[in-house]
Amino acid sequence: MTDSAVLATREHWRTRGGFILASIGSAVGLGNIWRFAYVAGENGGGAFLIVYLLVVAAIGVPLVMAELAIGKRGASDAVAAFAALAPGAPWRYLGWLGFAGAALILSYYSVIAGWALRYFAISVSGNLWTGQTDGFDSHFQSFIADGVSPVGWHLAMIALTMVVVAGGVARGIERANMVLMPLLALTVVALAAYALSLPGSAKGVAFLFAPDWSAFGDSRMILAALGQAFFSIGVGMAVFVTYGGYMRREYGIPSAAITIAAGDTLFAVVAGLAIFPAVFAFGGDPAAGPALAFVTLPRVFLEMPAGAIVAPAFFLLLSAAALTSMVSLLQVPTAIAMRRWRLRRSTAVLSLGGAIAFVGIPWALSYGPFAGIAIAGVPLLDAIDYAVSNVLLPLSALGLAVFLGWVIAPAQASMLAEVGDARWAAVFVWLLRLIPVCILVLMIVQLSG
Ligand code: TRP
């Protein structure tokens, strides 16, 4: 083994707080701000929130525990961690699925993160207001239809991600999260406080919290909650297997999993409180879809008195939250490549980052030069996001739950996850066993509907 490979297997978080912040940093991202707001908006607001909380507690927490347990035990990258628990068995391909899946998600996630970074830049320069001769919608449409600019901002986000990951687990990833996550929390709380102080904001709060009971009858809403929870917490792509691999023995697993899931959910709700009250106060459309962040909100920023401060703060928040998630996604294949092919960290980061940047170019062009290439009438970027959230993540989460719930003996599963209490251990194993059934039923309902 080369020196760097030895070092790679020995990397650890410097502090428990750093590990927790990095994990919440992975979970909190575009999913919480850009995606949660419009998925909740389209699925009945408060009714969606209730189902979402149930899904996070019953499915999200056990799956994060499962990933951390496998990672902590393996004390290595995702492929080695699965292989260590089931030598010679095909379960190590769940690690390779993480390698390919995390890289794939990163390749298109970066495109949307690039939009956020670009909107941050133009809100600082003032162009967000002056450059909007034809209105915010056509401005956004012509930006994403450009053949150069979206690619440039995508490459910029990948480059930032590579810089952080090249710094290593403690000195790069942990340090970046120690700085960015507290800033993020302050920003979103300040934005929410401001939005709530606007006249007419109560309607936005009601929208987020008042349940529309009729939405409960809709199976699509439950599916949306499931897909949103997987994406927002970020399970299924071995991120927490990888991050768990750098845990020190004294960091507990159940408390970490609960903190991560709760932190992610709290962040989404506070971000919702920053967005909906402002949207309602200025008469925007809460169900505007993905364009909410880039069309509806800029219009709101233009109207509000403190818009010149709120707009850059919001887009910086969006870009920084995306960055800490991208870092976790790049670390999954980086850790595998460093051990498996004995690469130096810088070599692994450069080659993987370069390949991912390249794969992302078609997604970045999917509303412009590549608009003609669509899958069943859906633009490439939307098609890949749909396939990832509704097929890839549920299937890999299913594999993970089957592995720890059915393949590994119950006593060992709860021991690995550090669930000491016998009753909780039974709950944990039975939840893991039920999760694959729930996922299968939901996927079948979805495919047949
Ligand atoms: N959770 C992040 C978000 O909400 C994105 C993310 C990070 C992710 N790691 C993941 C999504 C692993 C799926 C799988 O933006």
Tab-separated table of C-alpha atoms and ligand atoms in Angstrom:
chain	number	residue	atom	x	y	z
A	1	MET	CA	0.000	0.000	0.000
A	2	THR	CA	1.212	3.481	-0.774
A	3	ASP	CA	1.439	6.057	1.987
A	4	SER	CA	-1.623	7.891	0.756
A	5	ALA	CA	-3.710	4.703	0.752
A	6	VAL	CA	-2.670	3.971	4.322
A	7	LEU	CA	-3.574	7.522	5.274
A	8	ALA	CA	-6.907	7.207	3.494
A	9	THR	CA	-7.983	4.263	5.604
A	10	ARG	CA	-6.938	6.085	8.734
A	11	GLU	CA	-8.701	9.388	8.193
A	12	HIS	CA	-11.025	10.488	10.985
A	13	TRP	CA	-13.221	13.425	11.882
A	14	ARG	CA	-11.459	15.745	14.274
A	15	THR	CA	-14.504	16.251	16.540
A	16	ARG	CA	-17.969	14.780	16.979
A	17	GLY	CA	-19.459	18.215	16.322
A	18	GLY	CA	-17.542	18.388	13.056
A	19	PHE	CA	-18.852	14.985	12.010
A	20	ILE	CA	-22.443	15.995	12.831
A	21	LEU	CA	-22.125	19.322	11.004
A	22	ALA	CA	-20.616	17.639	7.935
A	23	SER	CA	-23.446	15.081	7.942
A	24	ILE	CA	-26.119	17.754	8.285
A	25	GLY	CA	-24.216	19.647	5.597
A	26	SER	CA	-24.652	16.662	3.307
A	27	ALA	CA	-28.343	16.396	4.098
A	28	VAL	CA	-29.142	20.101	3.868
A	29	GLY	CA	-28.994	21.233	0.276
A	30	LEU	CA	-31.041	22.132	-2.749
A	31	GLY	CA	-33.465	19.468	-1.539
A	32	ASN	CA	-34.375	21.543	1.529
A	33	ILE	CA	-34.697	24.932	-0.066
A	34	TRP	CA	-35.348	24.549	-3.755
A	35	ARG	CA	-37.130	21.169	-3.791
A	36	PHE	CA	-38.982	20.993	-0.426
A	37	ALA	CA	-40.710	24.324	-0.994
A	38	TYR	CA	-42.261	23.386	-4.293
A	39	VAL	CA	-42.993	19.729	-3.506
A	40	ALA	CA	-44.816	20.825	-0.334
A	41	GLY	CA	-46.528	23.570	-2.310
A	42	GLU	CA	-47.801	21.124	-4.897
A	43	ASN	CA	-48.917	18.468	-2.399
A	44	GLY	CA	-51.198	20.183	0.081
A	45	GLY	CA	-48.858	22.107	2.402
A	46	GLY	CA	-49.508	21.062	6.024
A	47	ALA	CA	-50.976	17.696	5.031
A	48	PHE	CA	-47.777	16.918	3.172
A	49	LEU	CA	-45.748	18.024	6.188
A	50	ILE	CA	-47.481	15.512	8.490
A	51	VAL	CA	-46.830	12.597	6.128
A	52	TYR	CA	-43.302	13.839	5.562
A	53	LEU	CA	-42.541	13.871	9.319
A	54	LEU	CA	-43.839	10.311	9.650
A	55	VAL	CA	-41.713	9.128	6.725
A	56	VAL	CA	-38.592	10.808	8.129
A	57	ALA	CA	-39.065	9.211	11.569
A	58	ALA	CA	-40.064	5.719	10.462
A	59	ILE	CA	-37.971	5.335	7.297
A	60	GLY	CA	-35.361	8.088	7.223
A	61	VAL	CA	-33.882	7.597	10.697
A	62	PRO	CA	-33.524	3.783	10.455
A	63	LEU	CA	-31.875	4.074	7.035
A	64	VAL	CA	-29.369	6.675	8.225
A	65	MET	CA	-28.621	4.402	11.202
A	66	ALA	CA	-28.138	1.482	8.801
A	67	GLU	CA	-25.691	3.429	6.637
A	68	LEU	CA	-23.727	4.784	9.604
A	69	ALA	CA	-23.597	1.319	11.190
A	70	ILE	CA	-22.174	-0.272	8.050
A	71	GLY	CA	-19.710	2.580	7.585
A	72	LYS	CA	-18.508	2.752	11.177
A	73	ARG	CA	-17.961	-0.995	11.294
A	74	GLY	CA	-16.099	-0.994	7.962
A	75	ALA	CA	-13.933	2.022	8.888
A	76	SER	CA	-13.152	2.422	5.209
A	77	ASP	CA	-14.905	3.417	1.963
A	78	ALA	CA	-18.377	2.204	0.913
A	79	VAL	CA	-17.277	-0.770	-1.204
A	80	ALA	CA	-14.909	-2.077	1.482
A	81	ALA	CA	-17.529	-1.531	4.200
A	82	PHE	CA	-20.184	-3.691	2.495
A	83	ALA	CA	-17.535	-6.284	1.572
A	84	ALA	CA	-16.353	-6.506	5.185
A	85	LEU	CA	-19.806	-7.460	6.445
A	86	ALA	CA	-20.560	-9.939	3.658
A	87	PRO	CA	-17.279	-11.224	2.226
A	88	GLY	CA	-17.604	-12.634	-1.280
A	89	ALA	CA	-21.309	-11.829	-1.482
A	90	PRO	CA	-22.708	-9.466	-4.123
A	91	TRP	CA	-23.703	-6.894	-1.468
A	92	ARG	CA	-20.515	-4.945	-2.129
A	93	TYR	CA	-22.214	-3.797	-5.333
A	94	LEU	CA	-24.331	-1.552	-3.107
A	95	GLY	CA	-21.028	0.238	-2.534
A	96	TRP	CA	-20.401	0.460	-6.275
A	97	LEU	CA	-23.973	1.686	-6.723
A	98	GLY	CA	-23.008	4.484	-4.337
A	99	PHE	CA	-19.900	5.166	-6.427
A	100	ALA	CA	-21.856	5.494	-9.687
A	101	GLY	CA	-25.034	6.965	-8.201
A	102	ALA	CA	-23.326	9.672	-6.160
A	103	ALA	CA	-21.300	10.675	-9.225
A	104	LEU	CA	-24.433	10.758	-11.376
A	105	ILE	CA	-26.402	12.846	-8.860
A	106	LEU	CA	-23.468	15.216	-8.515
A	107	SER	CA	-23.312	15.676	-12.297
A	108	TYR	CA	-26.807	17.191	-12.521
A	109	TYR	CA	-27.120	18.599	-8.984
A	110	SER	CA	-24.164	20.795	-9.884
A	111	VAL	CA	-26.099	22.308	-12.798
A	112	ILE	CA	-28.878	23.576	-10.509
A	113	ALA	CA	-26.315	24.661	-7.907
A	114	GLY	CA	-24.673	26.600	-10.746
A	115	TRP	CA	-27.966	28.417	-11.416
A	116	ALA	CA	-28.013	29.431	-7.738
A	117	LEU	CA	-24.424	30.660	-7.872
A	118	ARG	CA	-25.192	32.660	-11.006
A	119	TYR	CA	-28.245	34.228	-9.369
A	120	PHE	CA	-26.087	35.086	-6.361
A	121	ALA	CA	-23.605	36.815	-8.685
A	122	ILE	CA	-26.269	38.861	-10.486
A	123	SER	CA	-28.024	39.788	-7.247
A	124	VAL	CA	-24.740	41.185	-5.928
A	125	SER	CA	-23.974	43.073	-9.149
A	126	GLY	CA	-27.512	44.441	-9.240
A	127	ASN	CA	-28.287	42.805	-12.602
A	128	LEU	CA	-31.003	40.727	-10.990
A	129	TRP	CA	-33.089	43.902	-11.104
A	130	THR	CA	-31.744	45.863	-14.021
A	131	GLY	CA	-31.260	42.947	-16.382
A	132	GLN	CA	-34.904	41.890	-16.296
A	133	THR	CA	-36.309	43.801	-19.237
A	134	ASP	CA	-38.690	41.003	-20.278
A	135	GLY	CA	-39.622	39.851	-16.791
A	136	PHE	CA	-38.163	37.244	-14.461
A	137	ASP	CA	-39.623	34.252	-16.217
A	138	SER	CA	-38.198	34.958	-19.634
A	139	HIS	CA	-34.922	36.039	-18.046
A	140	PHE	CA	-34.655	32.653	-16.343
A	141	GLN	CA	-35.741	30.812	-19.498
A	142	SER	CA	-33.189	32.585	-21.654
A	143	PHE	CA	-30.420	32.001	-19.082
A	144	ILE	CA	-30.990	28.232	-18.902
A	145	ALA	CA	-31.402	28.095	-22.688
A	146	ASP	CA	-27.968	29.658	-23.200
A	147	GLY	CA	-25.327	27.375	-24.696
A	148	VAL	CA	-22.405	28.612	-22.595
A	149	SER	CA	-23.369	30.268	-19.305
A	150	PRO	CA	-25.079	27.327	-17.512
A	151	VAL	CA	-22.081	25.124	-18.381
A	152	GLY	CA	-19.698	27.718	-16.950
A	153	TRP	CA	-21.574	27.985	-13.632
A	154	HIS	CA	-21.824	24.184	-13.433
A	155	LEU	CA	-18.044	23.922	-13.871
A	156	ALA	CA	-17.512	26.614	-11.222
A	157	MET	CA	-19.536	24.642	-8.646
A	158	ILE	CA	-17.677	21.398	-9.445
A	159	ALA	CA	-14.355	23.231	-9.115
A	160	LEU	CA	-15.301	24.576	-5.654
A	161	THR	CA	-16.346	21.074	-4.616
A	162	MET	CA	-13.035	19.632	-5.790
A	163	VAL	CA	-11.091	22.223	-3.787
A	164	VAL	CA	-12.883	21.258	-0.550
A	165	VAL	CA	-12.611	17.493	-1.063
A	166	ALA	CA	-8.944	17.769	-2.047
A	167	GLY	CA	-8.328	19.187	1.436
A	168	GLY	CA	-9.198	15.810	2.974
A	169	VAL	CA	-11.805	14.690	5.502
A	170	ALA	CA	-10.831	16.784	8.521
A	171	ARG	CA	-8.933	19.659	6.909
A	172	GLY	CA	-11.197	20.034	3.883
A	173	ILE	CA	-14.695	18.648	4.427
A	174	GLU	CA	-14.987	19.095	8.197
A	175	ARG	CA	-13.464	22.559	8.199
A	176	ALA	CA	-15.648	23.844	5.348
A	177	ASN	CA	-18.767	22.604	7.157
A	178	MET	CA	-17.674	24.116	10.485
A	179	VAL	CA	-17.624	27.505	8.771
A	180	LEU	CA	-20.542	27.187	6.356
A	181	MET	CA	-23.176	25.382	8.434
A	182	PRO	CA	-23.475	27.918	11.304
A	183	LEU	CA	-23.591	30.720	8.709
A	184	LEU	CA	-26.292	28.860	6.837
A	185	ALA	CA	-28.352	28.388	9.982
A	186	LEU	CA	-28.076	32.081	10.862
A	187	THR	CA	-28.994	33.156	7.344
A	188	VAL	CA	-32.082	30.993	7.086
A	189	VAL	CA	-33.309	32.027	10.548
A	190	ALA	CA	-32.784	35.707	9.710
A	191	LEU	CA	-34.590	35.313	6.381
A	192	ALA	CA	-37.505	33.541	8.090
A	193	ALA	CA	-37.745	36.226	10.788
A	194	TYR	CA	-37.832	38.923	8.125
A	195	ALA	CA	-40.397	37.082	5.993
A	196	LEU	CA	-42.638	36.551	9.031
A	197	SER	CA	-42.531	40.266	9.824
A	198	LEU	CA	-44.008	41.177	6.428
A	199	PRO	CA	-47.681	42.164	6.387
A	200	GLY	CA	-49.767	39.319	4.970
A	201	SER	CA	-47.242	36.647	5.936
A	202	ALA	CA	-49.777	34.692	8.028
A	203	LYS	CA	-51.255	33.171	4.898
A	204	GLY	CA	-47.886	31.635	4.096
A	205	VAL	CA	-47.628	30.123	7.566
A	206	ALA	CA	-51.120	28.709	7.210
A	207	PHE	CA	-50.170	27.275	3.841
A	208	LEU	CA	-47.190	25.454	5.345
A	209	PHE	CA	-48.903	24.231	8.515
A	210	ALA	CA	-52.677	24.065	7.972
A	211	PRO	CA	-53.394	20.560	6.697
A	212	ASP	CA	-55.492	20.226	3.559
A	213	TRP	CA	-57.072	16.883	4.582
A	214	SER	CA	-58.234	16.087	1.069
A	215	ALA	CA	-54.598	15.669	0.006
A	216	PHE	CA	-54.385	12.563	2.218
A	217	GLY	CA	-56.405	10.451	-0.169
A	218	ASP	CA	-53.769	10.914	-2.822
A	219	SER	CA	-51.161	8.149	-3.114
A	220	ARG	CA	-48.999	10.461	-5.189
A	221	MET	CA	-48.622	12.677	-2.132
A	222	ILE	CA	-47.232	9.788	-0.075
A	223	LEU	CA	-44.842	8.913	-2.879
A	224	ALA	CA	-43.774	12.519	-3.129
A	225	ALA	CA	-43.081	12.543	0.621
A	226	LEU	CA	-41.031	9.346	0.341
A	227	GLY	CA	-39.002	10.571	-2.636
A	228	GLN	CA	-38.470	13.943	-0.987
A	229	ALA	CA	-37.307	12.332	2.279
A	230	PHE	CA	-34.789	10.079	0.494
A	231	PHE	CA	-33.426	12.961	-1.513
A	232	SER	CA	-33.400	15.514	1.281
A	233	ILE	CA	-31.767	13.335	3.926
A	234	GLY	CA	-29.595	11.861	1.204
A	235	VAL	CA	-29.837	8.142	1.888
A	236	GLY	CA	-29.127	5.336	-0.537
A	237	MET	CA	-25.942	6.633	-2.128
A	238	ALA	CA	-23.607	5.485	0.649
A	239	VAL	CA	-22.808	9.036	1.763
A	240	PHE	CA	-23.401	8.063	5.396
A	241	VAL	CA	-21.544	4.780	4.903
A	242	THR	CA	-18.603	6.874	3.738
A	243	TYR	CA	-18.915	9.557	6.437
A	244	GLY	CA	-19.537	6.825	9.040
A	245	GLY	CA	-16.209	5.331	8.045
A	246	TYR	CA	-14.420	8.303	9.637
A	247	MET	CA	-16.350	8.170	12.944
A	248	ARG	CA	-14.410	7.628	16.121
A	249	ARG	CA	-15.558	4.802	18.355
A	250	GLU	CA	-17.122	7.073	20.966
A	251	TYR	CA	-19.530	8.810	18.547
A	252	GLY	CA	-22.921	7.136	18.997
A	253	ILE	CA	-24.981	6.060	15.989
A	254	PRO	CA	-28.668	6.487	17.038
A	255	SER	CA	-28.123	9.994	18.405
A	256	ALA	CA	-26.212	10.983	15.267
A	257	ALA	CA	-28.939	9.619	12.950
A	258	ILE	CA	-31.711	11.395	14.868
A	259	THR	CA	-29.758	14.661	14.917
A	260	ILE	CA	-29.094	14.456	11.173
A	261	ALA	CA	-32.725	13.684	10.237
A	262	ALA	CA	-34.132	16.259	12.658
A	263	GLY	CA	-31.641	18.915	11.580
A	264	ASP	CA	-32.457	18.342	7.928
A	265	THR	CA	-36.200	18.544	8.552
A	266	LEU	CA	-35.957	21.595	10.789
A	267	PHE	CA	-33.889	23.335	8.145
A	268	ALA	CA	-36.494	22.564	5.469
A	269	VAL	CA	-39.315	23.912	7.658
A	270	VAL	CA	-37.443	27.118	8.544
A	271	ALA	CA	-36.547	27.572	4.864
A	272	GLY	CA	-40.249	27.107	4.127
A	273	LEU	CA	-40.984	29.850	6.673
A	274	ALA	CA	-38.527	32.090	4.843
A	275	ILE	CA	-40.126	31.390	1.465
A	276	PHE	CA	-43.927	30.968	1.778
A	277	PRO	CA	-44.749	34.021	3.939
A	278	ALA	CA	-42.774	36.193	1.503
A	279	VAL	CA	-44.451	34.610	-1.510
A	280	PHE	CA	-47.916	35.150	-0.039
A	281	ALA	CA	-47.139	38.661	1.204
A	282	PHE	CA	-46.380	39.673	-2.380
A	283	GLY	CA	-48.989	37.600	-4.149
A	284	GLY	CA	-46.778	34.982	-5.822
A	285	ASP	CA	-47.783	31.451	-6.751
A	286	PRO	CA	-46.666	28.967	-4.066
A	287	ALA	CA	-46.976	25.998	-6.432
A	288	ALA	CA	-44.788	27.496	-9.133
A	289	GLY	CA	-42.728	24.297	-9.389
A	290	PRO	CA	-38.945	24.301	-9.745
A	291	ALA	CA	-39.116	27.894	-10.999
A	292	LEU	CA	-40.201	29.035	-7.496
A	293	ALA	CA	-36.636	29.834	-6.445
A	294	PHE	CA	-35.547	31.480	-9.692
A	295	VAL	CA	-38.675	33.250	-10.929
A	296	THR	CA	-41.217	33.735	-8.147
A	297	LEU	CA	-38.720	34.652	-5.436
A	298	PRO	CA	-36.741	37.219	-7.463
A	299	ARG	CA	-40.049	38.937	-8.190
A	300	VAL	CA	-40.753	38.925	-4.445
A	301	PHE	CA	-37.254	40.258	-3.697
A	302	LEU	CA	-37.827	43.112	-6.122
A	303	GLU	CA	-40.970	44.180	-4.294
A	304	MET	CA	-39.757	43.883	-0.717
A	305	PRO	CA	-38.042	46.838	0.974
A	306	ALA	CA	-34.907	44.898	1.993
A	307	GLY	CA	-34.676	42.962	-1.277
A	308	ALA	CA	-31.178	44.165	-2.097
A	309	ILE	CA	-29.925	42.362	1.018
A	310	VAL	CA	-32.348	39.446	1.112
A	311	ALA	CA	-31.751	38.350	-2.489
A	312	PRO	CA	-27.960	37.879	-2.259
A	313	ALA	CA	-28.368	36.273	1.187
A	314	PHE	CA	-30.891	33.791	-0.186
A	315	PHE	CA	-28.860	32.780	-3.238
A	316	LEU	CA	-25.650	32.552	-1.235
A	317	LEU	CA	-27.513	30.298	1.191
A	318	LEU	CA	-28.691	28.145	-1.695
A	319	SER	CA	-25.195	27.896	-3.242
A	320	ALA	CA	-23.421	27.153	0.045
A	321	ALA	CA	-25.987	24.532	1.090
A	322	ALA	CA	-25.549	22.892	-2.315
A	323	LEU	CA	-21.757	22.967	-1.973
A	324	THR	CA	-21.694	21.032	1.314
A	325	SER	CA	-23.958	18.384	-0.252
A	326	MET	CA	-21.812	18.177	-3.377
A	327	VAL	CA	-18.741	17.672	-1.218
A	328	SER	CA	-20.337	14.618	0.413
A	329	LEU	CA	-21.339	13.202	-2.965
A	330	LEU	CA	-17.794	13.577	-4.344
A	331	GLN	CA	-16.248	11.986	-1.250
A	332	VAL	CA	-18.084	8.679	-1.907
A	333	PRO	CA	-16.277	7.797	-5.182
A	334	THR	CA	-13.101	9.572	-4.041
A	335	ALA	CA	-12.712	7.320	-0.999
A	336	ILE	CA	-13.345	4.213	-3.091
A	337	ALA	CA	-10.918	5.261	-5.830
A	338	MET	CA	-8.158	6.118	-3.334
A	339	ARG	CA	-8.240	2.676	-1.763
A	340	ARG	CA	-9.183	0.526	-4.741
A	341	TRP	CA	-6.785	2.041	-7.252
A	342	ARG	CA	-4.282	3.397	-4.762
A	343	LEU	CA	-4.609	6.928	-6.043
A	344	ARG	CA	-3.393	9.990	-4.288
A	345	ARG	CA	-6.303	12.137	-3.063
A	346	SER	CA	-5.490	14.910	-5.513
A	347	THR	CA	-5.362	12.460	-8.420
A	348	ALA	CA	-8.653	10.863	-7.420
A	349	VAL	CA	-10.368	14.233	-6.980
A	350	LEU	CA	-9.047	15.602	-10.265
A	351	SER	CA	-9.975	12.587	-12.365
A	352	LEU	CA	-13.387	11.984	-10.774
A	353	GLY	CA	-14.265	15.671	-10.645
A	354	GLY	CA	-13.208	16.098	-14.257
A	355	ALA	CA	-15.270	13.115	-15.422
A	356	ILE	CA	-18.323	14.272	-13.434
A	357	ALA	CA	-18.013	17.803	-14.830
A	358	PHE	CA	-17.959	16.334	-18.330
A	359	VAL	CA	-20.965	14.069	-17.726
A	360	GLY	CA	-22.860	17.122	-16.441
A	361	ILE	CA	-22.489	19.140	-19.653
A	362	PRO	CA	-25.502	17.568	-21.440
A	363	TRP	CA	-27.679	18.267	-18.370
A	364	ALA	CA	-26.469	21.874	-18.369
A	365	LEU	CA	-27.437	22.187	-22.020
A	366	SER	CA	-30.762	20.397	-21.696
A	367	TYR	CA	-32.879	23.537	-22.011
A	368	GLY	CA	-30.675	25.056	-24.709
A	369	PRO	CA	-28.768	23.341	-27.525
A	370	PHE	CA	-29.883	19.919	-26.272
A	371	ALA	CA	-33.534	20.854	-25.832
A	372	GLY	CA	-34.338	18.677	-28.855
A	373	ILE	CA	-33.108	15.572	-27.002
A	374	ALA	CA	-35.852	14.734	-24.561
A	375	ILE	CA	-36.946	11.501	-22.914
A	376	ALA	CA	-40.674	11.010	-23.450
A	377	GLY	CA	-41.041	14.749	-23.968
A	378	VAL	CA	-39.230	15.565	-20.706
A	379	PRO	CA	-35.981	17.605	-20.835
A	380	LEU	CA	-32.842	15.606	-19.962
A	381	LEU	CA	-32.253	17.297	-16.597
A	382	ASP	CA	-35.816	16.716	-15.407
A	383	ALA	CA	-35.738	13.143	-16.675
A	384	ILE	CA	-32.553	12.296	-14.802
A	385	ASP	CA	-33.816	13.947	-11.594
A	386	TYR	CA	-37.054	11.985	-11.847
A	387	ALA	CA	-35.251	8.686	-12.472
A	388	VAL	CA	-32.877	9.263	-9.553
A	389	SER	CA	-35.532	10.279	-6.982
A	390	ASN	CA	-38.223	7.814	-7.964
A	391	VAL	CA	-36.235	4.773	-9.112
A	392	LEU	CA	-32.544	4.831	-8.166
A	393	LEU	CA	-32.856	6.115	-4.570
A	394	PRO	CA	-35.850	3.897	-3.616
A	395	LEU	CA	-34.156	0.824	-5.106
A	396	SER	CA	-30.826	1.391	-3.396
A	397	ALA	CA	-32.569	2.195	-0.105
A	398	LEU	CA	-34.475	-1.061	-0.583
A	399	GLY	CA	-31.206	-2.953	-1.064
A	400	LEU	CA	-29.738	-1.346	2.050
A	401	ALA	CA	-32.780	-2.233	4.196
A	402	VAL	CA	-32.865	-5.820	2.872
A	403	PHE	CA	-29.168	-6.203	3.623
A	404	LEU	CA	-29.278	-5.041	7.234
A	405	GLY	CA	-32.870	-6.142	7.979
A	406	TRP	CA	-32.968	-9.571	6.385
A	407	VAL	CA	-29.446	-10.737	5.460
A	408	ILE	CA	-27.585	-9.735	8.609
A	409	ALA	CA	-28.829	-11.478	11.773
A	410	PRO	CA	-31.128	-9.211	13.868
A	411	ALA	CA	-28.856	-9.340	16.896
A	412	GLN	CA	-25.865	-8.280	14.835
A	413	ALA	CA	-27.826	-5.540	13.028
A	414	SER	CA	-28.931	-3.875	16.234
A	415	MET	CA	-25.482	-4.370	17.758
A	416	LEU	CA	-23.850	-2.649	14.742
A	417	ALA	CA	-26.356	0.198	14.964
A	418	GLU	CA	-25.659	0.456	18.720
A	419	VAL	CA	-29.272	-0.006	19.757
A	420	GLY	CA	-28.796	-1.380	23.263
A	421	ASP	CA	-32.355	-1.441	24.561
A	422	ALA	CA	-34.060	-4.709	23.560
A	423	ARG	CA	-37.392	-3.093	22.724
A	424	TRP	CA	-35.830	-0.415	20.526
A	425	ALA	CA	-33.667	-3.086	18.881
A	426	ALA	CA	-36.833	-4.968	17.911
A	427	VAL	CA	-38.419	-1.756	16.583
A	428	PHE	CA	-35.275	-0.994	14.577
A	429	VAL	CA	-35.054	-4.422	12.951
A	430	TRP	CA	-38.782	-4.554	12.199
A	431	LEU	CA	-38.746	-1.113	10.643
A	432	LEU	CA	-35.826	-2.186	8.449
A	433	ARG	CA	-37.779	-5.293	7.462
A	434	LEU	CA	-40.913	-3.331	6.633
A	435	ILE	CA	-39.183	-0.615	4.636
A	436	PRO	CA	-38.543	-2.790	1.534
A	437	VAL	CA	-42.209	-3.830	1.538
A	438	CYS	CA	-43.381	-0.201	1.736
A	439	ILE	CA	-41.003	0.852	-1.024
A	440	LEU	CA	-42.101	-1.991	-3.301
A	441	VAL	CA	-45.811	-1.314	-2.774
A	442	LEU	CA	-45.336	2.382	-3.441
A	443	MET	CA	-43.256	1.773	-6.547
A	444	ILE	CA	-45.822	-0.660	-7.932
A	445	VAL	CA	-48.648	1.790	-7.253
A	446	GLN	CA	-46.623	4.447	-8.997
A	447	LEU	CA	-45.791	2.357	-12.056
A	448	SER	CA	-49.364	1.145	-12.445
A	449	GLY	CA	-50.788	4.637	-11.930
B	1	TRP	N1	-29.511	15.795	0.574
B	1	TRP	C1	-29.022	16.739	-0.369
B	1	TRP	C2	-30.096	17.781	-0.654
B	1	TRP	O1	-31.135	17.772	-0.067
B	1	TRP	C3	-28.551	16.098	-1.654
B	1	TRP	C4	-27.782	14.873	-1.416
B	1	TRP	C5	-26.594	14.781	-0.746
B	1	TRP	C6	-28.160	13.563	-1.771
B	1	TRP	N2	-26.222	13.457	-0.679
B	1	TRP	C7	-27.165	12.701	-1.289
B	1	TRP	C8	-29.254	13.046	-2.443
B	1	TRP	C9	-27.268	11.310	-1.454
B	1	TRP	C10	-29.354	11.681	-2.623
B	1	TRP	C11	-28.378	10.813	-2.128
B	1	TRP	O2	-29.916	18.651	-1.454
